Short mmCIF file of C-alpha atoms in Angstrom, two decimals:
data_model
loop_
_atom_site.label_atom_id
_atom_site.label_comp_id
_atom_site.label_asym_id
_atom_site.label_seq_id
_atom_site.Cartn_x
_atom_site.Cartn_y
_atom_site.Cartn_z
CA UNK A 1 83.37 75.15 -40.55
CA UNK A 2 80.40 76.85 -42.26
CA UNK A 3 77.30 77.97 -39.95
CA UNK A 4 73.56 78.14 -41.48
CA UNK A 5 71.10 80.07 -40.28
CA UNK A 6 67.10 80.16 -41.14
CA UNK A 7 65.25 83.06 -40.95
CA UNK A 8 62.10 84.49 -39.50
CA UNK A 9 61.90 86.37 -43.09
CA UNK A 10 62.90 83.23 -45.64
CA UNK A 11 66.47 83.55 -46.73
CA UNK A 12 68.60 80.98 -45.71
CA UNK A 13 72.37 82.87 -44.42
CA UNK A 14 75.21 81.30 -44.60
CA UNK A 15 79.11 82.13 -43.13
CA UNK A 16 82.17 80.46 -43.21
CA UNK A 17 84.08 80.48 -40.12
CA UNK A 18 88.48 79.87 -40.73
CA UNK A 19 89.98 79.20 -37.52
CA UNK A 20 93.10 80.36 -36.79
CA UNK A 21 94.56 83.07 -34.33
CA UNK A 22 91.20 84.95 -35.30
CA UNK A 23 88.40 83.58 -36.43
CA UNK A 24 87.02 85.34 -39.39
CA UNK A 25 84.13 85.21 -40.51
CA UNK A 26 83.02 85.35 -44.54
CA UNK A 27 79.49 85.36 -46.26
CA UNK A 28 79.18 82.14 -48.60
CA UNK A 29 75.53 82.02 -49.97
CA UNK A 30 71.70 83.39 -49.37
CA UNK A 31 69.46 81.85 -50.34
CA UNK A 32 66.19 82.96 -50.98
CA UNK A 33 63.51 79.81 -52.16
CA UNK A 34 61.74 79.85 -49.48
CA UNK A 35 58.17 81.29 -49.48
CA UNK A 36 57.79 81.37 -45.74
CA UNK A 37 59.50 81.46 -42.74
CA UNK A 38 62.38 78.92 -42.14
CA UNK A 39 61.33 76.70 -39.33
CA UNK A 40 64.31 73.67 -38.77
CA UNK A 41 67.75 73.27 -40.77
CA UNK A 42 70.01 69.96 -40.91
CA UNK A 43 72.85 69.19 -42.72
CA UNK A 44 74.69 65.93 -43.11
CA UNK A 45 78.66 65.34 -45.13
CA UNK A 46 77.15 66.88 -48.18
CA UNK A 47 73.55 67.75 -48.05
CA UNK A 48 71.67 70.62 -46.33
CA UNK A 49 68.03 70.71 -45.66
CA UNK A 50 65.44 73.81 -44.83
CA UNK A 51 62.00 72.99 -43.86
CA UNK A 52 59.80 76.02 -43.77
CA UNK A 53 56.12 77.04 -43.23
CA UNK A 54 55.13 76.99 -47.18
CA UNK A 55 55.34 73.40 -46.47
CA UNK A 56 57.97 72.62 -48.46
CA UNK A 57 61.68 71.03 -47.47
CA UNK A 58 64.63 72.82 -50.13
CA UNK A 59 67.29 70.39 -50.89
CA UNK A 60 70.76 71.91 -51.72
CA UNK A 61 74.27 70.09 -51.90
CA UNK A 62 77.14 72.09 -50.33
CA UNK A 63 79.88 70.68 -52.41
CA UNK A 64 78.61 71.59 -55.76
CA UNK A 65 76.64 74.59 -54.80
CA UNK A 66 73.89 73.85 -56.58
CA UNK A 67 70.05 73.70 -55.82
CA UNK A 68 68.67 69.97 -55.90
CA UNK A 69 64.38 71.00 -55.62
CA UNK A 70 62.19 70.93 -53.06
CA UNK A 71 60.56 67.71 -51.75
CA UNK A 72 56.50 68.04 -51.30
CA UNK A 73 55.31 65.24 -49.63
CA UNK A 74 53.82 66.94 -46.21
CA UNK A 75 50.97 68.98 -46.02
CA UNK A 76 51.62 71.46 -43.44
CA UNK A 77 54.60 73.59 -41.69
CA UNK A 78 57.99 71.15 -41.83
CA UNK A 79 58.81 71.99 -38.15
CA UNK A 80 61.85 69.80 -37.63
CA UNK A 81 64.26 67.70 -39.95
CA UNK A 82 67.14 64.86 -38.61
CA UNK A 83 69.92 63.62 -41.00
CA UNK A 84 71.10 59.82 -40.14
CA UNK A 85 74.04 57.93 -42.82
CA UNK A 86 72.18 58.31 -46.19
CA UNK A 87 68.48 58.93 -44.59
CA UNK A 88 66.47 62.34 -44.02
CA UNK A 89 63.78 62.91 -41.43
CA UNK A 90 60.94 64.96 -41.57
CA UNK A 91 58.41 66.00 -39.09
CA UNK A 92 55.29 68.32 -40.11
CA UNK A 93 51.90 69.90 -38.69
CA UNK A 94 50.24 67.36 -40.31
CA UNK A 95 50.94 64.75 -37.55
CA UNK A 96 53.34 63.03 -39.53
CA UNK A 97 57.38 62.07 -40.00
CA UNK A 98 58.73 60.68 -43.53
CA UNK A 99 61.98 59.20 -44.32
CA UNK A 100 63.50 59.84 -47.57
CA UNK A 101 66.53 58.46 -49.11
CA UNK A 102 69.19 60.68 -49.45
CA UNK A 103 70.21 61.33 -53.35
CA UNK A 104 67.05 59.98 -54.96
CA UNK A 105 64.79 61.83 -52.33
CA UNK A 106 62.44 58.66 -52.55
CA UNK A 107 60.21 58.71 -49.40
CA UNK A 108 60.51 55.11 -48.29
CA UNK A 109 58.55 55.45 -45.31
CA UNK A 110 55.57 57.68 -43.74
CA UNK A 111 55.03 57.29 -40.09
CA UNK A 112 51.86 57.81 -38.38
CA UNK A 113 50.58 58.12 -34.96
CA UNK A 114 50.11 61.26 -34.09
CA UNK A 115 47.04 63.25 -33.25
CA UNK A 116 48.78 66.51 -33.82
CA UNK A 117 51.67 68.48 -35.37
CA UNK A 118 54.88 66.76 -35.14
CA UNK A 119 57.09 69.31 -33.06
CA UNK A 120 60.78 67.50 -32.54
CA UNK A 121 62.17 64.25 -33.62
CA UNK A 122 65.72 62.76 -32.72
CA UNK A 123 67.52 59.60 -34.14
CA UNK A 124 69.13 57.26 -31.79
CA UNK A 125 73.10 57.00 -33.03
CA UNK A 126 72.45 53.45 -33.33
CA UNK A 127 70.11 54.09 -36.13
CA UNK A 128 67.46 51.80 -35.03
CA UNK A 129 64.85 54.03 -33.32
CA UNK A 130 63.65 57.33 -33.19
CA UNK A 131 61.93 59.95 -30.77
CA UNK A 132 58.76 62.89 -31.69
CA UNK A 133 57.58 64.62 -29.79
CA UNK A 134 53.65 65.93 -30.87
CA UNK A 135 51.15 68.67 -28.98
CA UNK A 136 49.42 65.74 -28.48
CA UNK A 137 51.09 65.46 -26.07
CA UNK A 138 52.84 62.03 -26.22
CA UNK A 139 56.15 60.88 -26.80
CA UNK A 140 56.76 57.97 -29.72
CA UNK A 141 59.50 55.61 -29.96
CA UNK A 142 60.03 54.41 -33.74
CA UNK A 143 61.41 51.52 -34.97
CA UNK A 144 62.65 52.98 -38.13
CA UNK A 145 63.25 49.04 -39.28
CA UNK A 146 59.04 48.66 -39.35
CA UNK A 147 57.91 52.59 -39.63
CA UNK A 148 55.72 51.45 -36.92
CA UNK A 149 55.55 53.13 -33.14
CA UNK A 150 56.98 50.73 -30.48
CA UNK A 151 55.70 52.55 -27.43
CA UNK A 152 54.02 56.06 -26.60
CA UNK A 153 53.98 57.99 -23.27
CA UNK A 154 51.69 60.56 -21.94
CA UNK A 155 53.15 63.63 -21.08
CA UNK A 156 51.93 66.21 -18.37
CA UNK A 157 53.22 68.93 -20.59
CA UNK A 158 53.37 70.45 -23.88
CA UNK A 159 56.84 69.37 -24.91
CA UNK A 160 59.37 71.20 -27.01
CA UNK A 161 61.91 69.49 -27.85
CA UNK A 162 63.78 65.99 -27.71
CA UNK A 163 67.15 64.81 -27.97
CA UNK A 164 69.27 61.43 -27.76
CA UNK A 165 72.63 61.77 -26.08
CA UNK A 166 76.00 61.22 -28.51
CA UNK A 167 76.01 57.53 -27.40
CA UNK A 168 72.43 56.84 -27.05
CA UNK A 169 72.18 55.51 -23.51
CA UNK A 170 70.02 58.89 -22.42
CA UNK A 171 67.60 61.23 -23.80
CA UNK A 172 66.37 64.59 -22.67
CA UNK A 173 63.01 66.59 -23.24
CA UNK A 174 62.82 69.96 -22.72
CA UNK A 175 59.51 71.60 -22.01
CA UNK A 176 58.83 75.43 -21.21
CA UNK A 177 61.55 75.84 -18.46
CA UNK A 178 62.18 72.32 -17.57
CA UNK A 179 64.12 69.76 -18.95
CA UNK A 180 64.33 66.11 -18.19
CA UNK A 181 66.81 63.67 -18.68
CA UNK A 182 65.59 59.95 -19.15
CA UNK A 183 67.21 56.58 -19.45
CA UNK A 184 65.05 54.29 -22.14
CA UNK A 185 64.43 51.64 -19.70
CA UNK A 186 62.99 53.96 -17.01
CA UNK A 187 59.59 55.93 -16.52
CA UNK A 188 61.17 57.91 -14.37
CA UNK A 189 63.61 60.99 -15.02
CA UNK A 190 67.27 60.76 -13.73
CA UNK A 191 67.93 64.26 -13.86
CA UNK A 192 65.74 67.81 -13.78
CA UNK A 193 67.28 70.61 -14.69
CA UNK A 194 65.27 74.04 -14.55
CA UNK A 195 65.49 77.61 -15.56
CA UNK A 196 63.67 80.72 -13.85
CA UNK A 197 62.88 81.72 -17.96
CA UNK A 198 61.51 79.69 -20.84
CA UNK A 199 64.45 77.48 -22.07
CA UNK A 200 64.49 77.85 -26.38
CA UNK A 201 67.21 74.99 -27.05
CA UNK A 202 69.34 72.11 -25.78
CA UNK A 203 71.74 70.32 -26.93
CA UNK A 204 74.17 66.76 -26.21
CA UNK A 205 77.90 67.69 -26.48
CA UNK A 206 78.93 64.24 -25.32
CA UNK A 207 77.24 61.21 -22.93
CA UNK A 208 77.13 63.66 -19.92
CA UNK A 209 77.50 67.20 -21.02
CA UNK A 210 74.24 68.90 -21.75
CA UNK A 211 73.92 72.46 -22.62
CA UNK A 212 70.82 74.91 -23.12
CA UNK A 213 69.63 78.44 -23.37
CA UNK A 214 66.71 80.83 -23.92
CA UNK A 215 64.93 83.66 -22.97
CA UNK A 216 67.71 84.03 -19.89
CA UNK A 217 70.16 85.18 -22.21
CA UNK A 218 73.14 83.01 -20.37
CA UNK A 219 73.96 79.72 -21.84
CA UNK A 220 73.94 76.64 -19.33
CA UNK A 221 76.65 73.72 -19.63
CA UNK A 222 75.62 70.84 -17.24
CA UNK A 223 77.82 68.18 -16.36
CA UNK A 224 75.64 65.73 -15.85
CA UNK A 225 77.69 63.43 -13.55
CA UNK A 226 78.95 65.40 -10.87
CA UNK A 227 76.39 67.99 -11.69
CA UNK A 228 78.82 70.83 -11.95
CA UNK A 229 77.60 73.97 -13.97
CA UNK A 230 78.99 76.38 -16.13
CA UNK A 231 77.91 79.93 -17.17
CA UNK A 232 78.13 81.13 -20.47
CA UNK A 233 77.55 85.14 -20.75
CA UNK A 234 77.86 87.16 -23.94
CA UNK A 235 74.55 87.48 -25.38
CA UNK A 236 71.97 90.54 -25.02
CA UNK A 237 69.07 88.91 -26.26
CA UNK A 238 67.31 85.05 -26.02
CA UNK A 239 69.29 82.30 -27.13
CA UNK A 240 67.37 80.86 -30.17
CA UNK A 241 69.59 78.13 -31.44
CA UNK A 242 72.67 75.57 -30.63
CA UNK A 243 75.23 73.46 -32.18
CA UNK A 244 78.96 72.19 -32.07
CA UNK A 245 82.06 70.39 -34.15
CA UNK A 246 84.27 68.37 -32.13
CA UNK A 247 87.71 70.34 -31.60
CA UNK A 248 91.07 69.05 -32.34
CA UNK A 249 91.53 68.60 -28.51
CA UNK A 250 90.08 65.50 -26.55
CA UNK A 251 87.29 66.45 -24.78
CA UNK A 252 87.19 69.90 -26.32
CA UNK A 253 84.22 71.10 -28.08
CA UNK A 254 83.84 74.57 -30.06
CA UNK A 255 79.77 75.29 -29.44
CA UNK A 256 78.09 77.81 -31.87
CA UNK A 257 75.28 79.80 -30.27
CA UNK A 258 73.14 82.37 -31.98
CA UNK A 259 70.65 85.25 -30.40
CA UNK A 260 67.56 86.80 -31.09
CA UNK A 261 69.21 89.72 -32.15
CA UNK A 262 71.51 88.04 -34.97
CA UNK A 263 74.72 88.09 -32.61
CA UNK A 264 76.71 84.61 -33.75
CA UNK A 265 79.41 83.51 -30.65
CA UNK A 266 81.43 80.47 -31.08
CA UNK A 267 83.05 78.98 -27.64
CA UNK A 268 86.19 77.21 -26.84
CA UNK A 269 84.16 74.87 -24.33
CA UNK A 270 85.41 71.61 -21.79
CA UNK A 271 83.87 70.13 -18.93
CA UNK A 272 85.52 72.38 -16.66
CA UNK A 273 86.14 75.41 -18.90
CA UNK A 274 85.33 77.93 -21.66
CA UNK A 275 86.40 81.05 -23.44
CA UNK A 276 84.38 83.42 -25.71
CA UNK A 277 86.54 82.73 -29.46
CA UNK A 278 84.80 84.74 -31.71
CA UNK A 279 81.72 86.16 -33.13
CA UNK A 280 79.72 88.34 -36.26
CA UNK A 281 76.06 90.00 -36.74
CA UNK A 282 73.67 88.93 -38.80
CA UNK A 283 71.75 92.00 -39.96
CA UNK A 284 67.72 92.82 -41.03
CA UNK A 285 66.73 89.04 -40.40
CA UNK A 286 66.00 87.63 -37.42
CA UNK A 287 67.34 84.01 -36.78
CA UNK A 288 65.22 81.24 -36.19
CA UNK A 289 67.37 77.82 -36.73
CA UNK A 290 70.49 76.89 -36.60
CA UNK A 291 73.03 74.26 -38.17
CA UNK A 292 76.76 73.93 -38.76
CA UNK A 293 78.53 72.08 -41.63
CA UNK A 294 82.07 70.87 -41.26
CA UNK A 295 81.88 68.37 -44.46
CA UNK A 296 83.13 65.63 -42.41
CA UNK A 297 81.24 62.10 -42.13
CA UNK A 298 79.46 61.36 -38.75
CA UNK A 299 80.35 57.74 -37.81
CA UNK A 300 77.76 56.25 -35.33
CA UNK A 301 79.37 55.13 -32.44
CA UNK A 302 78.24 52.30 -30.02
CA UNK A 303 76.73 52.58 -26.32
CA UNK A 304 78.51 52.30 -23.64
CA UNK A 305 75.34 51.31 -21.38
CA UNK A 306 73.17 49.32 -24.18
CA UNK A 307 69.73 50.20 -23.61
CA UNK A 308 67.30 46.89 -23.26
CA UNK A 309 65.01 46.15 -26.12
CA UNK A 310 61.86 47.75 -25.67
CA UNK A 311 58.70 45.09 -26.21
CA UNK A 312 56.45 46.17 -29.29
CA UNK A 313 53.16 47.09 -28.97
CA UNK A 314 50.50 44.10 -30.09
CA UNK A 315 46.84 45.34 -30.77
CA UNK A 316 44.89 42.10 -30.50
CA UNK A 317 42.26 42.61 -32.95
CA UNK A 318 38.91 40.73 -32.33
CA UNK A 319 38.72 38.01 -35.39
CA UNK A 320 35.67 38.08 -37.63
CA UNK A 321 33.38 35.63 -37.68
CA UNK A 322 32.82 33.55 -40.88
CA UNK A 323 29.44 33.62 -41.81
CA UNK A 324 28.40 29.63 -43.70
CA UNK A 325 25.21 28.48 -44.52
CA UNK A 326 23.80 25.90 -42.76
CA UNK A 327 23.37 22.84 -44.93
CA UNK A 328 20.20 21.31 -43.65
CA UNK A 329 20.45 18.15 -45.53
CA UNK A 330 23.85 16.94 -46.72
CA UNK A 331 22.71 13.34 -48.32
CA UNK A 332 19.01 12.49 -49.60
CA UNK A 333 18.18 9.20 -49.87
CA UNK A 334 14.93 7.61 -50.74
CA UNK A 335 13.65 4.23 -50.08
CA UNK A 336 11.97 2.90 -53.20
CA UNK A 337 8.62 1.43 -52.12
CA UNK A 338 8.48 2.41 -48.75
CA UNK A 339 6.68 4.37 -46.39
CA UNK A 340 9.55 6.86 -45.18
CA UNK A 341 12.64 9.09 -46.29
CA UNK A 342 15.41 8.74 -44.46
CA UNK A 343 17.95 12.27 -44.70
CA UNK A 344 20.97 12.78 -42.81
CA UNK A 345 21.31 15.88 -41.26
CA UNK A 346 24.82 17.23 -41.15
CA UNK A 347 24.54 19.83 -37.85
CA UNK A 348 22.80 17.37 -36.01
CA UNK A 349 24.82 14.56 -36.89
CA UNK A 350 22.28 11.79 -36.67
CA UNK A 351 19.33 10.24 -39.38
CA UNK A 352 15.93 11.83 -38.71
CA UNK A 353 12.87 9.40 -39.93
CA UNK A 354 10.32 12.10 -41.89
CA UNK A 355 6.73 10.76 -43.07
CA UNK A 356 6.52 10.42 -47.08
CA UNK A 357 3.23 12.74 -46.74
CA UNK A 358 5.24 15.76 -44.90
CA UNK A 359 7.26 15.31 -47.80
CA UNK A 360 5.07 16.00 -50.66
CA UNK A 361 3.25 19.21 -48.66
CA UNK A 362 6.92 20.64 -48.83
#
């Protein structure tokens, strides 16, 4: 597997870990495009993404090892970035997310709805929806089918992340040093989970196990079941960023964790169990983001608790009001040799007798 980390300084860092007895770690590629500091990294079977604060998103494909550009289309820092099948997800400062199709880089869709900077978004597995988070304040479910928002809460707090489960059927939001776990159909959270210092990143290993870490320096695996809890220690500074592969072994995970300091750990990790594998320093840049490649498709699995459809959002709008003229006199018709006009007047309906003489004055 190869791990990618985004720095506070610009270059992207990049080390390939072989597993085998030892893991051993070797340097593949820095890059340096960048103009500002690295803010959110996601990579997919091939692609790998870098969103920074010179408002620009650097494309590069890991097979080839080649460049692909830099996409343009936001106008402020690219804070967070979601591969799903063959789309990229963007969210930026300016209050918007865009989807782009993966190879072309055609943005099909821009999503707006937000009063403020996007902060995190998350796709469900399914595809079919998607979660922001904003510091407005408010939480957005997508439909990604539309580009339109299907429902928005008000949060208490300014969140800092958001996440879907692996299967879909629960989502968790993590704000300062709380984080709550939701089901979509409730309001209410299922689980809390809370931390005595400011919690820096989560992350779903499976339907149940959740794991997070910050400025505590101890890494937190929650089974979220039976609530049992595990205790990861090995770090000397705040955890700033989390991901895993899938091991070999059922139920086995190997989680990737990397410090404030540059210290990279990797973890043998269960439900029930974990061991300290391996780990390298990454020197004179301080890490910011963190993803990990294996170059192995992602196949979207199904829910084993389906979710009910949320309702969309209808805005009634008030209908305008066609303005006609009224038409005071629809027929004329004059009696030759008499005294009187007879008209028909179409809003009233009904023949109105008017004097020859009133005629001529008008």
């Amino acid at each position: 597997m190869e791990i990618v980390i985004g720095t506070y300084e610009g270059p992207i860092i990049s080390y390939a870990a072989k597993l085998s007895e030892e893991i051993n770690f070797e340097p593949q590629f820095v890059e340096k495009s960048h103009s500002g500091c690295v803010k959110s990294v996601a990579c997919n079977n091939r692609y790998l993404a870098t969103g920074s604060s010179d408002e620009s998103i650097r494309l590069l494909d890991l097979h080839k090892r080649v460049e692909l550009g830099a996409l343009m289309q936001h106008s402020g820092t690219v804070n967070c970035l979601a591969f799903h099948g063959s789309h990229l997800l963007s969210g930026s400062d300016d209050g918007t997310i865009c989807v782009y199709q993966c190879g072309s880089w055609e943005c099909l869709k821009i999503l707006k709805g937000h009063t403020a900077a996007v902060i995190q978004l998350s796709v469900h597995p399914s595809g079919v929806l998607a979660l922001s988070v904003s510091r407005d304040k408010t939480l957005k479910t997508w439909s990604l089918i539309t580009g339109k928002p299907v429902h928005t809460v008000n949060l208490q707090t300014l969140p800092d992340n958001v996440i879907w489960n692996t299967d879909g059927s629960t989502y968790a939001i993590l704000s300062d040093k709380e984080i709550l776990v939701f089901q979509p159909h409730s309001g209410k959270p299922v689980r809390t989970y809370s931390s005595p210092k400011r919690i820096v990143s989560c992350k779903f290993l499976s339907p149940t196990l959740l794991v997070y870490g910050g400025e505590m320096k101890d890494i937190t695996v929650v089974e979220i079941e039976n609530n049992s809890v595990q205790t990861l220690s090995g770090h000397n500074a705040r955890v700033k960023s989390l991901d895993f592969v899938r091991s070999d072994v059922k139920d086995h995970f190997l989680l990737v964790s990397v410090s404030s300091d540059g210290d990279i750990k990797i973890w043998a990790l269960s439900q029930d169990s974990h061991e300290l594998i391996g780990g390298t320093k990454l020197n004179n840049n301080r890490p910011v983001c963190m993803c990990v490649y294996t170059g192995e498709k992602k196949y979207v699995k199904q829910m084993t608790t389906p979710a009910p459809t949320l309702k969309h959002q209808e805005v009634k709008k008030p209908k305008k009001k066609k303005i006609r003229r009224k038409v005071l006199f629809a027929n004329i018709h004059a009696i030759q040799g008499g005294k009187s006009i007879t008209r028909k007047l179409k809003h009233k309906k009904r023949y109105r007798i008017i004097p020859l003489a009133l005629e001529h004055t008008t």
